[in-house]
Structure formats: structure tokens, C-alpha cells
């Protein structure tokens, strides 16, 4: 029988704060910064479900799926203070990655869920695929840079043959959008798989500051030898981040670089296994 992965979106708005009762107010503010204050997000959930296609041509009846997600998740969380809503969020801070895991577990008895993605904003989202405490967290940011695609050993004519307009002598630019996905174990108390502020600082220090508003071929030493195609930029970002992410206690999983609405590349730190 033919199987399909179907994805249902749901949205809710809720408040939360990162605040551990066992810490002093000062310590909470030092550790969590502005997130220690009660603040809110417009969350988007994507629930992926896998199953055979029935004689009606469906994996599941989407109107039932919609009702179940509303009854079990969005209807319970919408317009609430998450820290006080579910017992899972009392024990463990309602971070994006912990919430993705809890939503998965709450839906599991009712739906053939294989993945939950939870978007806190367009720059931060988490994913859980039912693997014990392991979850994925993605942060996104951008940099603007110029590049030229050409190999030194080739003539302009030969380079133009290969790279087209991208071989023009004085380069051209893109607003690069970069997403990095890390995976790790969700901490039972903080709900974090990595120190988010430290991860954001890492991306800024290793990638955004060195690359932003540069001519990559001339300003970033690595690209003096390596042609800065989107593929090579993404691979270099992976190599720059892999060890520092490990030092934060997580593992780099994926780098996605979007060069334009038409072109993007993804590189992984391990063999890529698409979801079943
Ligand atoms: Zn927040
Ligand atoms: Zn280009």
C-alpha cells in the first residue's frame, strides 16, 4: 500500500518566561536576560503524519486532524501563560525545543505523528521526531556579500562558459539567508538543548561578522583559493561551526544557505536520512 507524509499547520499565541524557582531573581536575569520577563510569541506548529492512503484517497480526514490538534494542543495553549498551563511546562521551562517534544507526545496517542516542528518566529524553530530526548533547534540570520564565480587558472571566456554572468570581473552580490540546525538532548529542567544566546553569538562571530558586507573572494581568506559558490560557502560555514557547536554541548546537524529565492543549498554533518 502507498504511504504518504501529510503535514497540518496550526497556530496559537501564548506567553512564557524563562524563570527557575530555585534561582534568585538576579541569577534568573543573568542567565536568561530579557526572556526572564513574561513575553509572548505567535507560534506555528507543523504536525507531520505518516500512513497509507485509504480508499477515499486520504491518509487521514483533515477535518478530524484539525479538531484533534485544536482539542489536544492549540485550544489548550492559546492565550495562556505556558509556564502554568501544562505540568510538563512546570517541571521544564517551555522552550521551543521542549514544547515541540511535549506537543509530539501529547498528539502521539491520537495521531500517527512522526514529526512536530514548532516555529517561535521566522528566525527560531525546533523539531522533534520521537527520538527520546533528542530534538533539533534552528536559528536563522542573514548577511549581505559580493562574490565572483571564476577559477584563476581559466580565462574570462572559459569562466563565462561555466559560470555565465556570475563570472563577470567585478562581482555581484546577494542577501544570503543562513539557517543552522543543531541537535542535542533537551535538558530536563531548563528545556534547552543548547545555550541559545551562546549559539546565536557563535553564528554572529564565526560567520555573520566575517562575511557581512564583504567581497568574499577578497576579504575572506578561505575564498582566495576556493570559488565561493553557494555550495562552498555552506560547506565552509559547516566547517567553521562544527567544533564550536560541539563545545556548547550540541551537534551541528545542517547548514542551509539561501542565496536567492530560486537557489538554496543544504549541507549535513552526517549522512542525510530523509524522514520515512
Ligand atoms: Zn520567548
Ligand atoms: Zn552570485
Short mmCIF file of C-alpha atoms and ligand atoms in Angstrom, two decimals:
data_model
loop_
_atom_site.label_atom_id
_atom_site.label_comp_id
_atom_site.label_asym_id
_atom_site.label_seq_id
_atom_site.Cartn_x
_atom_site.Cartn_y
_atom_site.Cartn_z
CA UNK A 1 0.00 0.00 0.00
CA UNK A 2 1.21 3.50 -0.78
CA UNK A 3 2.20 5.68 2.16
CA UNK A 4 2.19 9.44 2.35
CA UNK A 5 3.51 12.05 4.74
CA UNK A 6 0.90 14.71 5.39
CA UNK A 7 1.52 17.97 7.25
CA UNK A 8 -1.07 20.00 9.11
CA UNK A 9 -0.42 23.55 10.30
CA UNK A 10 -1.90 25.04 13.44
CA UNK A 11 -1.27 28.33 15.21
CA UNK A 12 -1.63 29.76 18.67
CA UNK A 13 -0.41 32.74 20.67
CA UNK A 14 0.95 32.29 24.16
CA UNK A 15 3.15 33.85 26.83
CA UNK A 16 6.08 32.31 28.67
CA UNK A 17 9.13 33.22 30.67
CA UNK A 18 12.45 31.57 31.41
CA UNK A 19 12.49 31.57 35.17
CA UNK A 20 13.68 28.82 37.52
CA UNK A 21 12.17 29.00 41.00
CA UNK A 22 15.34 27.57 42.57
CA UNK A 23 17.40 30.53 41.33
CA UNK A 24 17.42 34.08 42.67
CA UNK A 25 15.84 36.85 40.63
CA UNK A 26 19.30 38.16 39.87
CA UNK A 27 20.56 34.76 38.72
CA UNK A 28 17.48 34.24 36.50
CA UNK A 29 18.03 37.60 34.85
CA UNK A 30 21.74 36.96 34.40
CA UNK A 31 21.09 33.57 32.82
CA UNK A 32 18.06 34.26 30.66
CA UNK A 33 18.28 38.01 30.01
CA UNK A 34 15.10 39.58 28.66
CA UNK A 35 13.50 36.12 28.34
CA UNK A 36 13.21 36.09 32.15
CA UNK A 37 10.36 38.57 31.71
CA UNK A 38 6.92 37.36 30.69
CA UNK A 39 6.65 37.85 26.94
CA UNK A 40 4.72 36.26 24.09
CA UNK A 41 5.02 34.62 20.71
CA UNK A 42 2.77 33.77 17.81
CA UNK A 43 3.58 30.08 17.46
CA UNK A 44 3.10 27.98 14.35
CA UNK A 45 3.05 24.18 14.65
CA UNK A 46 3.56 21.83 11.72
CA UNK A 47 2.44 18.30 12.53
CA UNK A 48 3.70 15.62 10.11
CA UNK A 49 1.83 12.33 9.97
CA UNK A 50 2.64 9.21 8.02
CA UNK A 51 0.31 6.50 6.84
CA UNK A 52 -1.21 4.55 3.98
CA UNK A 53 -3.62 6.25 1.59
CA UNK A 54 -7.14 4.88 2.14
CA UNK A 55 -9.86 4.20 -0.43
CA UNK A 56 -11.01 7.81 -0.11
CA UNK A 57 -7.56 8.93 -1.24
CA UNK A 58 -6.53 10.22 2.17
CA UNK A 59 -4.09 9.32 4.94
CA UNK A 60 -6.41 10.89 7.49
CA UNK A 61 -9.50 13.03 7.37
CA UNK A 62 -8.03 16.52 7.75
CA UNK A 63 -11.07 17.94 9.49
CA UNK A 64 -10.61 15.31 12.23
CA UNK A 65 -6.89 16.06 12.37
CA UNK A 66 -7.67 19.74 12.77
CA UNK A 67 -10.09 19.05 15.64
CA UNK A 68 -7.65 16.74 17.42
CA UNK A 69 -4.79 19.26 17.24
CA UNK A 70 -7.09 22.00 18.50
CA UNK A 71 -8.51 19.85 21.30
CA UNK A 72 -5.18 18.42 22.46
CA UNK A 73 -2.81 21.33 21.81
CA UNK A 74 -3.67 24.72 20.35
CA UNK A 75 -7.03 25.07 22.12
CA UNK A 76 -5.35 24.37 25.46
CA UNK A 77 -2.33 26.63 24.93
CA UNK A 78 -3.82 29.60 23.09
CA UNK A 79 -3.76 32.85 25.11
CA UNK A 80 -2.23 31.10 28.13
CA UNK A 81 0.88 31.59 30.23
CA UNK A 82 2.67 28.40 29.19
CA UNK A 83 4.69 28.02 32.41
CA UNK A 84 1.42 27.39 34.29
CA UNK A 85 -0.59 25.56 31.64
CA UNK A 86 0.73 22.01 31.39
CA UNK A 87 2.58 20.12 34.11
CA UNK A 88 5.34 19.38 31.57
CA UNK A 89 5.98 23.14 31.46
CA UNK A 90 6.09 23.45 35.23
CA UNK A 91 8.81 20.80 35.52
CA UNK A 92 10.72 22.00 32.46
CA UNK A 93 10.87 25.51 31.00
CA UNK A 94 8.66 25.90 27.90
CA UNK A 95 11.46 26.45 25.39
CA UNK A 96 10.71 25.90 21.72
CA UNK A 97 12.51 22.53 21.66
CA UNK A 98 10.83 21.25 24.82
CA UNK A 99 7.42 22.40 23.58
CA UNK A 100 7.93 20.58 20.25
CA UNK A 101 8.67 17.38 22.16
CA UNK A 102 5.72 17.73 24.54
CA UNK A 103 3.30 18.53 21.71
CA UNK A 104 4.54 15.41 19.88
CA UNK A 105 3.97 13.27 23.00
CA UNK A 106 0.51 14.75 23.57
CA UNK A 107 -0.53 14.05 19.97
CA UNK A 108 1.05 10.59 19.73
CA UNK A 109 -1.91 8.68 21.29
CA UNK A 110 -4.31 10.32 18.82
CA UNK A 111 -2.43 10.69 15.53
CA UNK A 112 0.30 8.82 13.59
CA UNK A 113 2.64 11.75 14.22
CA UNK A 114 6.25 11.35 13.05
CA UNK A 115 7.47 14.94 13.40
CA UNK A 116 6.49 18.18 15.10
CA UNK A 117 8.03 21.46 14.04
CA UNK A 118 7.34 24.46 16.23
CA UNK A 119 8.13 27.96 14.98
CA UNK A 120 8.56 30.66 17.61
CA UNK A 121 9.46 33.21 14.94
CA UNK A 122 10.83 33.14 11.41
CA UNK A 123 14.32 33.08 12.93
CA UNK A 124 13.85 30.32 15.51
CA UNK A 125 12.18 26.94 15.37
CA UNK A 126 12.50 23.46 16.80
CA UNK A 127 11.80 19.98 15.54
CA UNK A 128 11.13 16.71 17.32
CA UNK A 129 10.90 13.29 15.67
CA UNK A 130 10.12 11.00 18.58
CA UNK A 131 13.75 10.21 19.45
CA UNK A 132 13.73 10.13 23.28
CA UNK A 133 15.12 13.49 24.50
CA UNK A 134 16.81 14.38 21.22
CA UNK A 135 15.49 17.44 19.41
CA UNK A 136 16.61 19.88 16.74
CA UNK A 137 16.85 23.65 17.01
CA UNK A 138 17.28 26.00 14.06
CA UNK A 139 18.30 29.65 14.11
CA UNK A 140 18.27 31.84 11.04
CA UNK A 141 20.04 35.07 10.17
CA UNK A 142 21.44 36.82 7.12
CA UNK A 143 24.45 38.58 5.66
CA UNK A 144 24.99 40.61 2.51
CA UNK A 145 28.09 39.87 0.45
CA UNK A 146 29.57 40.08 -3.01
CA UNK A 147 31.26 37.25 -4.84
CA UNK A 148 32.61 36.29 -8.22
CA UNK A 149 32.49 32.79 -9.62
CA UNK A 150 35.66 32.10 -11.57
CA UNK A 151 38.70 29.84 -11.42
CA UNK A 152 42.04 31.67 -11.56
CA UNK A 153 43.53 29.18 -13.99
CA UNK A 154 40.82 29.79 -16.59
CA UNK A 155 40.35 32.68 -19.00
CA UNK A 156 37.39 35.03 -18.69
CA UNK A 157 35.91 33.33 -21.72
CA UNK A 158 36.24 29.88 -20.18
CA UNK A 159 34.88 31.07 -16.84
CA UNK A 160 31.92 32.69 -18.59
CA UNK A 161 31.30 29.40 -20.35
CA UNK A 162 30.96 27.70 -16.94
CA UNK A 163 29.56 30.38 -14.63
CA UNK A 164 27.72 32.69 -17.04
CA UNK A 165 27.13 36.24 -15.77
CA UNK A 166 28.47 35.19 -12.35
CA UNK A 167 31.98 35.24 -13.86
CA UNK A 168 31.89 38.99 -14.55
CA UNK A 169 35.12 40.55 -13.37
CA UNK A 170 33.95 42.85 -10.59
CA UNK A 171 31.50 40.51 -8.91
CA UNK A 172 27.88 40.86 -7.83
CA UNK A 173 26.04 40.48 -4.55
CA UNK A 174 23.37 38.59 -2.64
CA UNK A 175 21.48 38.90 0.60
CA UNK A 176 22.33 35.49 1.95
CA UNK A 177 19.91 33.90 4.38
CA UNK A 178 21.59 31.29 6.56
CA UNK A 179 19.94 28.68 8.78
CA UNK A 180 21.87 26.44 11.13
CA UNK A 181 20.29 23.41 12.75
CA UNK A 182 21.80 21.81 15.84
CA UNK A 183 20.68 18.69 17.62
CA UNK A 184 21.06 17.60 21.20
CA UNK A 185 19.38 16.33 24.32
CA UNK A 186 16.71 18.55 25.87
CA UNK A 187 17.69 19.36 29.47
CA UNK A 188 15.06 18.11 31.97
CA UNK A 189 14.98 21.39 33.88
CA UNK A 190 15.91 24.22 31.50
CA UNK A 191 14.24 22.64 28.46
CA UNK A 192 17.24 23.71 26.38
CA UNK A 193 19.32 21.53 24.09
CA UNK A 194 21.90 24.28 23.78
CA UNK A 195 22.50 27.73 25.24
CA UNK A 196 20.57 29.74 22.65
CA UNK A 197 22.33 33.03 23.34
CA UNK A 198 25.73 31.32 23.00
CA UNK A 199 24.64 29.68 19.74
CA UNK A 200 23.46 32.99 18.30
CA UNK A 201 26.75 34.60 19.34
CA UNK A 202 28.68 31.80 17.66
CA UNK A 203 26.87 32.29 14.35
CA UNK A 204 27.49 36.00 14.60
CA UNK A 205 31.19 35.76 15.49
CA UNK A 206 32.17 32.94 13.12
CA UNK A 207 30.00 33.71 10.11
CA UNK A 208 27.98 36.90 10.06
CA UNK A 209 30.65 39.37 11.16
CA UNK A 210 33.45 37.91 8.98
CA UNK A 211 31.17 37.62 5.89
CA UNK A 212 28.77 40.55 6.11
CA UNK A 213 29.41 43.43 3.68
CA UNK A 214 32.50 41.80 2.20
CA UNK A 215 33.67 40.73 -1.21
CA UNK A 216 34.01 37.08 -0.27
CA UNK A 217 36.75 36.27 -2.81
CA UNK A 218 39.00 39.04 -1.49
CA UNK A 219 38.01 39.58 2.14
CA UNK A 220 37.61 36.01 3.40
CA UNK A 221 40.99 34.24 3.07
CA UNK A 222 39.40 30.81 2.54
CA UNK A 223 37.75 32.01 -0.67
CA UNK A 224 41.02 33.20 -2.16
CA UNK A 225 41.58 29.53 -3.05
CA UNK A 226 38.04 28.16 -3.17
CA UNK A 227 35.39 29.51 -5.53
CA UNK A 228 32.59 30.94 -3.33
CA UNK A 229 29.60 29.18 -4.84
CA UNK A 230 26.63 28.73 -2.51
CA UNK A 231 27.74 25.11 -2.07
CA UNK A 232 31.25 26.07 -1.00
CA UNK A 233 30.02 28.86 1.29
CA UNK A 234 27.64 26.44 3.03
CA UNK A 235 30.39 23.82 3.40
CA UNK A 236 32.75 26.43 4.85
CA UNK A 237 30.09 27.58 7.33
CA UNK A 238 29.66 23.95 8.39
CA UNK A 239 33.41 23.59 8.92
CA UNK A 240 33.58 26.86 10.87
CA UNK A 241 30.75 25.86 13.22
CA UNK A 242 31.03 22.12 13.74
CA UNK A 243 33.63 22.15 16.54
CA UNK A 244 32.39 25.27 18.36
CA UNK A 245 28.83 23.86 18.42
CA UNK A 246 30.20 20.66 19.93
CA UNK A 247 31.93 22.76 22.59
CA UNK A 248 28.48 24.13 23.52
CA UNK A 249 27.30 20.56 24.18
CA UNK A 250 25.25 20.09 20.99
CA UNK A 251 25.98 18.81 17.49
CA UNK A 252 25.70 20.73 14.26
CA UNK A 253 23.23 18.90 12.02
CA UNK A 254 22.60 21.06 8.99
CA UNK A 255 23.52 24.33 7.31
CA UNK A 256 21.07 25.78 4.82
CA UNK A 257 22.13 28.73 2.72
CA UNK A 258 19.58 30.57 0.63
CA UNK A 259 21.30 32.67 -2.00
CA UNK A 260 18.15 33.86 -3.72
CA UNK A 261 14.51 32.79 -3.80
CA UNK A 262 15.49 30.45 -6.62
CA UNK A 263 18.71 28.98 -5.21
CA UNK A 264 19.44 27.32 -1.90
CA UNK A 265 21.76 24.58 -0.69
CA UNK A 266 21.80 22.30 2.32
CA UNK A 267 24.79 20.51 3.80
CA UNK A 268 24.70 18.00 6.61
CA UNK A 269 27.31 16.89 9.09
CA UNK A 270 26.29 13.26 8.71
CA UNK A 271 24.72 11.15 6.02
CA UNK A 272 21.34 12.60 5.16
CA UNK A 273 18.42 10.36 6.06
CA UNK A 274 15.16 11.94 4.90
CA UNK A 275 12.24 11.34 7.18
CA UNK A 276 10.48 8.00 6.48
ZN1 LIG B 1 10.19 33.50 24.32
ZN1 LIG B 2 26.01 35.02 -7.15
#
